Amino acid sequence: MATHARDAAGHAREAATQARDVAAQARDVATQARGVANDKVFVAREWAAPKLDAAAHSFEEQLAPKISAMLSQAAARVDPAPAARSRKWPMVLLLTGLAVGAVGFVMYRKSADQWTEAMKDSSADASRWMGEKAQSTTDKAAEVAHGVASKTESASDGLGDKAKTQADQVSKKMS
């Protein structure tokens, strides 16, 4: 009987050791998941950078020349060579051209800033989500390991007590 109790206690210790090993493996998997999430964020940023650069070049190549041409036309109208013309219209055109150019520039900056912020937010959200998932997985694995360890310890304690009681009874019968 005492040997059975020792065997049961040995099995319980082995189960507790295995539970600790499983918890360590879960911790390693969570660490790897965090690394993968960081890699995905890097890839997203790597993808976004050329897109932003292309948008800037597109603005320079398409919208800026049109605004420049409009300002040149306004400058030609403002030119003092024809003195017979009214000075009111050329000045209005110049100011309109400047206003349109300023509005276009502000819209471009605002759009680029919003897009950049949106990319920052989405990559930060993805990173935070992956970190939370990794932490949750680590916590659950530790919780399971702790539960297994406590169950095996209580089972081994119960078996040890039972074996001791039976050993006492046998020794009383023998004496």
PDB file of C-alpha atoms in Angstrom:
ATOM      1  CA  MET A   1       0.000   0.000   0.000  1.00  0.00           C
ATOM      2  CA  ALA A   2       2.749   2.440   0.881  1.00  0.00           C
ATOM      3  CA  THR A   3       4.391   1.746  -2.458  1.00  0.00           C
ATOM      4  CA  HIS A   4       1.145   2.573  -4.238  1.00  0.00           C
ATOM      5  CA  ALA A   5       0.978   5.869  -2.400  1.00  0.00           C
ATOM      6  CA  ARG A   6       4.592   6.647  -3.324  1.00  0.00           C
ATOM      7  CA  ASP A   7       3.872   5.759  -6.934  1.00  0.00           C
ATOM      8  CA  ALA A   8       0.801   8.013  -6.953  1.00  0.00           C
ATOM      9  CA  ALA A   9       2.798  10.866  -5.428  1.00  0.00           C
ATOM     10  CA  GLY A  10       5.516  10.342  -8.051  1.00  0.00           C
ATOM     11  CA  HIS A  11       2.941  10.468 -10.837  1.00  0.00           C
ATOM     12  CA  ALA A  12       1.482  13.627  -9.361  1.00  0.00           C
ATOM     13  CA  ARG A  13       4.925  15.261  -9.306  1.00  0.00           C
ATOM     14  CA  GLU A  14       5.477  14.259 -12.934  1.00  0.00           C
ATOM     15  CA  ALA A  15       2.109  15.760 -13.892  1.00  0.00           C
ATOM     16  CA  ALA A  16       2.990  19.007 -12.086  1.00  0.00           C
ATOM     17  CA  THR A  17       6.335  19.145 -13.918  1.00  0.00           C
ATOM     18  CA  GLN A  18       4.596  18.586 -17.242  1.00  0.00           C
ATOM     19  CA  ALA A  19       2.096  21.337 -16.425  1.00  0.00           C
ATOM     20  CA  ARG A  20       4.966  23.754 -15.748  1.00  0.00           C
ATOM     21  CA  ASP A  21       6.577  22.769 -19.046  1.00  0.00           C
ATOM     22  CA  VAL A  22       3.309  23.414 -20.908  1.00  0.00           C
ATOM     23  CA  ALA A  23       3.019  26.840 -19.263  1.00  0.00           C
ATOM     24  CA  ALA A  24       6.578  27.681 -20.335  1.00  0.00           C
ATOM     25  CA  GLN A  25       5.783  26.594 -23.899  1.00  0.00           C
ATOM     26  CA  ALA A  26       2.645  28.762 -23.901  1.00  0.00           C
ATOM     27  CA  ARG A  27       4.713  31.711 -22.726  1.00  0.00           C
ATOM     28  CA  ASP A  28       7.165  31.122 -25.586  1.00  0.00           C
ATOM     29  CA  VAL A  29       4.321  30.944 -28.123  1.00  0.00           C
ATOM     30  CA  ALA A  30       2.915  34.228 -26.795  1.00  0.00           C
ATOM     31  CA  THR A  31       6.334  35.863 -27.174  1.00  0.00           C
ATOM     32  CA  GLN A  32       6.536  34.610 -30.753  1.00  0.00           C
ATOM     33  CA  ALA A  33       3.037  35.974 -31.453  1.00  0.00           C
ATOM     34  CA  ARG A  34       4.115  39.382 -30.199  1.00  0.00           C
ATOM     35  CA  GLY A  35       7.127  39.272 -32.540  1.00  0.00           C
ATOM     36  CA  VAL A  36       4.925  38.345 -35.504  1.00  0.00           C
ATOM     37  CA  ALA A  37       2.592  41.242 -34.702  1.00  0.00           C
ATOM     38  CA  ASN A  38       5.526  43.663 -34.665  1.00  0.00           C
ATOM     39  CA  ASP A  39       6.660  42.304 -38.027  1.00  0.00           C
ATOM     40  CA  LYS A  40       3.177  42.831 -39.502  1.00  0.00           C
ATOM     41  CA  VAL A  41       3.137  46.443 -38.289  1.00  0.00           C
ATOM     42  CA  PHE A  42       6.530  46.992 -39.920  1.00  0.00           C
ATOM     43  CA  VAL A  43       5.260  45.519 -43.192  1.00  0.00           C
ATOM     44  CA  ALA A  44       2.203  47.812 -43.078  1.00  0.00           C
ATOM     45  CA  ARG A  45       4.406  50.866 -42.574  1.00  0.00           C
ATOM     46  CA  GLU A  46       6.685  49.681 -45.337  1.00  0.00           C
ATOM     47  CA  TRP A  47       3.654  49.483 -47.643  1.00  0.00           C
ATOM     48  CA  ALA A  48       2.260  52.900 -46.612  1.00  0.00           C
ATOM     49  CA  ALA A  49       5.449  54.949 -47.137  1.00  0.00           C
ATOM     50  CA  PRO A  50       5.550  54.634 -50.961  1.00  0.00           C
ATOM     51  CA  LYS A  51       1.825  55.372 -51.143  1.00  0.00           C
ATOM     52  CA  LEU A  52       2.308  58.663 -49.287  1.00  0.00           C
ATOM     53  CA  ASP A  53       5.265  59.537 -51.471  1.00  0.00           C
ATOM     54  CA  ALA A  54       3.236  58.813 -54.615  1.00  0.00           C
ATOM     55  CA  ALA A  55       0.435  61.065 -53.362  1.00  0.00           C
ATOM     56  CA  ALA A  56       2.914  63.913 -52.818  1.00  0.00           C
ATOM     57  CA  HIS A  57       4.355  63.510 -56.322  1.00  0.00           C
ATOM     58  CA  SER A  58       0.882  63.352 -57.806  1.00  0.00           C
ATOM     59  CA  PHE A  59       0.036  66.679 -56.179  1.00  0.00           C
ATOM     60  CA  GLU A  60       3.244  68.238 -57.477  1.00  0.00           C
ATOM     61  CA  GLU A  61       2.769  66.928 -60.992  1.00  0.00           C
ATOM     62  CA  GLN A  62      -0.986  67.441 -61.467  1.00  0.00           C
ATOM     63  CA  LEU A  63      -2.478  70.075 -59.189  1.00  0.00           C
ATOM     64  CA  ALA A  64       0.485  72.424 -58.702  1.00  0.00           C
ATOM     65  CA  PRO A  65       0.987  73.116 -62.458  1.00  0.00           C
ATOM     66  CA  LYS A  66      -2.683  74.017 -62.870  1.00  0.00           C
ATOM     67  CA  ILE A  67      -2.546  76.458 -59.977  1.00  0.00           C
ATOM     68  CA  SER A  68       0.698  77.884 -61.335  1.00  0.00           C
ATOM     69  CA  ALA A  69      -0.872  78.417 -64.778  1.00  0.00           C
ATOM     70  CA  MET A  70      -3.866  80.124 -63.220  1.00  0.00           C
ATOM     71  CA  LEU A  71      -1.570  82.447 -61.257  1.00  0.00           C
ATOM     72  CA  SER A  72       0.436  83.211 -64.410  1.00  0.00           C
ATOM     73  CA  GLN A  73      -2.775  84.158 -66.207  1.00  0.00           C
ATOM     74  CA  ALA A  74      -3.727  86.377 -63.303  1.00  0.00           C
ATOM     75  CA  ALA A  75      -0.270  88.000 -63.428  1.00  0.00           C
ATOM     76  CA  ALA A  76      -0.660  88.652 -67.163  1.00  0.00           C
ATOM     77  CA  ARG A  77      -3.987  90.344 -66.498  1.00  0.00           C
ATOM     78  CA  VAL A  78      -2.516  92.430 -63.706  1.00  0.00           C
ATOM     79  CA  ASP A  79       0.348  93.570 -65.907  1.00  0.00           C
ATOM     80  CA  PRO A  80       0.252  97.398 -66.115  1.00  0.00           C
ATOM     81  CA  ALA A  81       1.058  97.540 -69.865  1.00  0.00           C
ATOM     82  CA  PRO A  82      -2.555  98.069 -70.962  1.00  0.00           C
ATOM     83  CA  ALA A  83      -3.334 101.236 -68.965  1.00  0.00           C
ATOM     84  CA  ALA A  84      -6.867 101.507 -70.312  1.00  0.00           C
ATOM     85  CA  ARG A  85      -8.090  98.509 -68.329  1.00  0.00           C
ATOM     86  CA  SER A  86      -9.518  98.669 -64.904  1.00  0.00           C
ATOM     87  CA  ARG A  87      -7.218  97.649 -62.073  1.00  0.00           C
ATOM     88  CA  LYS A  88     -10.015  96.086 -60.087  1.00  0.00           C
ATOM     89  CA  TRP A  89     -10.329  92.795 -62.021  1.00  0.00           C
ATOM     90  CA  PRO A  90      -6.665  91.861 -62.187  1.00  0.00           C
ATOM     91  CA  MET A  91      -6.331  92.332 -58.446  1.00  0.00           C
ATOM     92  CA  VAL A  92      -9.426  90.203 -57.831  1.00  0.00           C
ATOM     93  CA  LEU A  93      -8.012  87.473 -60.059  1.00  0.00           C
ATOM     94  CA  LEU A  94      -4.637  87.613 -58.307  1.00  0.00           C
ATOM     95  CA  LEU A  95      -6.224  87.334 -54.884  1.00  0.00           C
ATOM     96  CA  THR A  96      -8.536  84.564 -56.116  1.00  0.00           C
ATOM     97  CA  GLY A  97      -5.563  82.662 -57.506  1.00  0.00           C
ATOM     98  CA  LEU A  98      -3.667  83.030 -54.258  1.00  0.00           C
ATOM     99  CA  ALA A  99      -6.718  81.924 -52.278  1.00  0.00           C
ATOM    100  CA  VAL A 100      -7.256  78.886 -54.514  1.00  0.00           C
ATOM    101  CA  GLY A 101      -3.571  77.982 -54.226  1.00  0.00           C
ATOM    102  CA  ALA A 102      -3.662  78.312 -50.441  1.00  0.00           C
ATOM    103  CA  VAL A 103      -6.854  76.247 -50.191  1.00  0.00           C
ATOM    104  CA  GLY A 104      -5.365  73.551 -52.421  1.00  0.00           C
ATOM    105  CA  PHE A 105      -2.208  73.428 -50.330  1.00  0.00           C
ATOM    106  CA  VAL A 106      -4.177  73.249 -47.060  1.00  0.00           C
ATOM    107  CA  MET A 107      -6.407  70.496 -48.448  1.00  0.00           C
ATOM    108  CA  TYR A 108      -3.371  68.518 -49.534  1.00  0.00           C
ATOM    109  CA  ARG A 109      -1.693  68.870 -46.134  1.00  0.00           C
ATOM    110  CA  LYS A 110      -4.876  68.002 -44.275  1.00  0.00           C
ATOM    111  CA  SER A 111      -5.488  64.937 -46.429  1.00  0.00           C
ATOM    112  CA  ALA A 112      -1.904  63.726 -46.032  1.00  0.00           C
ATOM    113  CA  ASP A 113      -1.991  64.289 -42.252  1.00  0.00           C
ATOM    114  CA  GLN A 114      -5.318  62.470 -41.884  1.00  0.00           C
ATOM    115  CA  TRP A 115      -4.081  59.537 -43.928  1.00  0.00           C
ATOM    116  CA  THR A 116      -0.867  59.377 -41.905  1.00  0.00           C
ATOM    117  CA  GLU A 117      -2.809  59.522 -38.635  1.00  0.00           C
ATOM    118  CA  ALA A 118      -5.182  56.824 -39.831  1.00  0.00           C
ATOM    119  CA  MET A 119      -2.241  54.550 -40.647  1.00  0.00           C
ATOM    120  CA  LYS A 120      -0.656  55.251 -37.251  1.00  0.00           C
ATOM    121  CA  ASP A 121      -3.941  54.502 -35.479  1.00  0.00           C
ATOM    122  CA  SER A 122      -4.580  51.280 -37.369  1.00  0.00           C
ATOM    123  CA  SER A 123      -1.040  49.979 -36.836  1.00  0.00           C
ATOM    124  CA  ALA A 124      -1.165  50.950 -33.154  1.00  0.00           C
ATOM    125  CA  ASP A 125      -4.542  49.213 -32.801  1.00  0.00           C
ATOM    126  CA  ALA A 126      -3.208  46.051 -34.450  1.00  0.00           C
ATOM    127  CA  SER A 127      -0.126  46.047 -32.252  1.00  0.00           C
ATOM    128  CA  ARG A 128      -2.180  46.650 -29.098  1.00  0.00           C
ATOM    129  CA  TRP A 129      -4.656  43.898 -30.089  1.00  0.00           C
ATOM    130  CA  MET A 130      -1.877  41.381 -30.698  1.00  0.00           C
ATOM    131  CA  GLY A 131      -0.234  42.314 -27.394  1.00  0.00           C
ATOM    132  CA  GLU A 132      -3.522  41.827 -25.562  1.00  0.00           C
ATOM    133  CA  LYS A 133      -4.098  38.479 -27.253  1.00  0.00           C
ATOM    134  CA  ALA A 134      -0.580  37.334 -26.393  1.00  0.00           C
ATOM    135  CA  GLN A 135      -1.010  38.420 -22.776  1.00  0.00           C
ATOM    136  CA  SER A 136      -4.409  36.727 -22.589  1.00  0.00           C
ATOM    137  CA  THR A 137      -2.954  33.493 -23.960  1.00  0.00           C
ATOM    138  CA  THR A 138      -0.083  33.655 -21.467  1.00  0.00           C
ATOM    139  CA  ASP A 139      -2.487  34.279 -18.584  1.00  0.00           C
ATOM    140  CA  LYS A 140      -4.766  31.409 -19.608  1.00  0.00           C
ATOM    141  CA  ALA A 141      -1.831  29.007 -19.943  1.00  0.00           C
ATOM    142  CA  ALA A 142      -0.502  30.022 -16.520  1.00  0.00           C
ATOM    143  CA  GLU A 143      -3.987  29.630 -15.055  1.00  0.00           C
ATOM    144  CA  VAL A 144      -4.363  26.126 -16.532  1.00  0.00           C
ATOM    145  CA  ALA A 145      -0.896  25.148 -15.339  1.00  0.00           C
ATOM    146  CA  HIS A 146      -1.645  26.430 -11.860  1.00  0.00           C
ATOM    147  CA  GLY A 147      -4.958  24.528 -11.817  1.00  0.00           C
ATOM    148  CA  VAL A 148      -3.273  21.315 -12.915  1.00  0.00           C
ATOM    149  CA  ALA A 149      -0.498  21.764 -10.354  1.00  0.00           C
ATOM    150  CA  SER A 150      -2.937  22.423  -7.519  1.00  0.00           C
ATOM    151  CA  LYS A 151      -5.118  19.448  -8.510  1.00  0.00           C
ATOM    152  CA  THR A 152      -2.126  17.134  -8.693  1.00  0.00           C
ATOM    153  CA  GLU A 153      -0.818  18.378  -5.345  1.00  0.00           C
ATOM    154  CA  SER A 154      -4.204  17.938  -3.672  1.00  0.00           C
ATOM    155  CA  ALA A 155      -4.609  14.495  -5.249  1.00  0.00           C
ATOM    156  CA  SER A 156      -1.135  13.462  -4.112  1.00  0.00           C
ATOM    157  CA  ASP A 157      -1.821  14.823  -0.589  1.00  0.00           C
ATOM    158  CA  GLY A 158      -5.108  12.889  -0.475  1.00  0.00           C
ATOM    159  CA  LEU A 159      -3.423   9.701  -1.665  1.00  0.00           C
ATOM    160  CA  GLY A 160      -0.573  10.167   0.811  1.00  0.00           C
ATOM    161  CA  ASP A 161      -3.025  10.613   3.710  1.00  0.00           C
ATOM    162  CA  LYS A 162      -5.057   7.601   2.592  1.00  0.00           C
ATOM    163  CA  ALA A 163      -1.909   5.487   2.270  1.00  0.00           C
ATOM    164  CA  LYS A 164      -0.729   6.578   5.718  1.00  0.00           C
ATOM    165  CA  THR A 165      -4.115   5.707   7.247  1.00  0.00           C
ATOM    166  CA  GLN A 166      -4.082   2.295   5.594  1.00  0.00           C
ATOM    167  CA  ALA A 167      -0.488   1.710   6.682  1.00  0.00           C
ATOM    168  CA  ASP A 168      -1.451   2.591  10.287  1.00  0.00           C
ATOM    169  CA  GLN A 169      -4.390   0.199  10.117  1.00  0.00           C
ATOM    170  CA  VAL A 170      -2.192  -2.593   8.760  1.00  0.00           C
ATOM    171  CA  SER A 171       0.421  -1.972  11.437  1.00  0.00           C
ATOM    172  CA  LYS A 172      -2.278  -2.072  14.144  1.00  0.00           C
ATOM    173  CA  LYS A 173      -3.606  -5.370  12.788  1.00  0.00           C
ATOM    174  CA  MET A 174      -0.112  -6.818  12.706  1.00  0.00           C
ATOM    175  CA  SER A 175       0.686  -5.847  16.261  1.00  0.00           C
TER     176      SER A 175
END
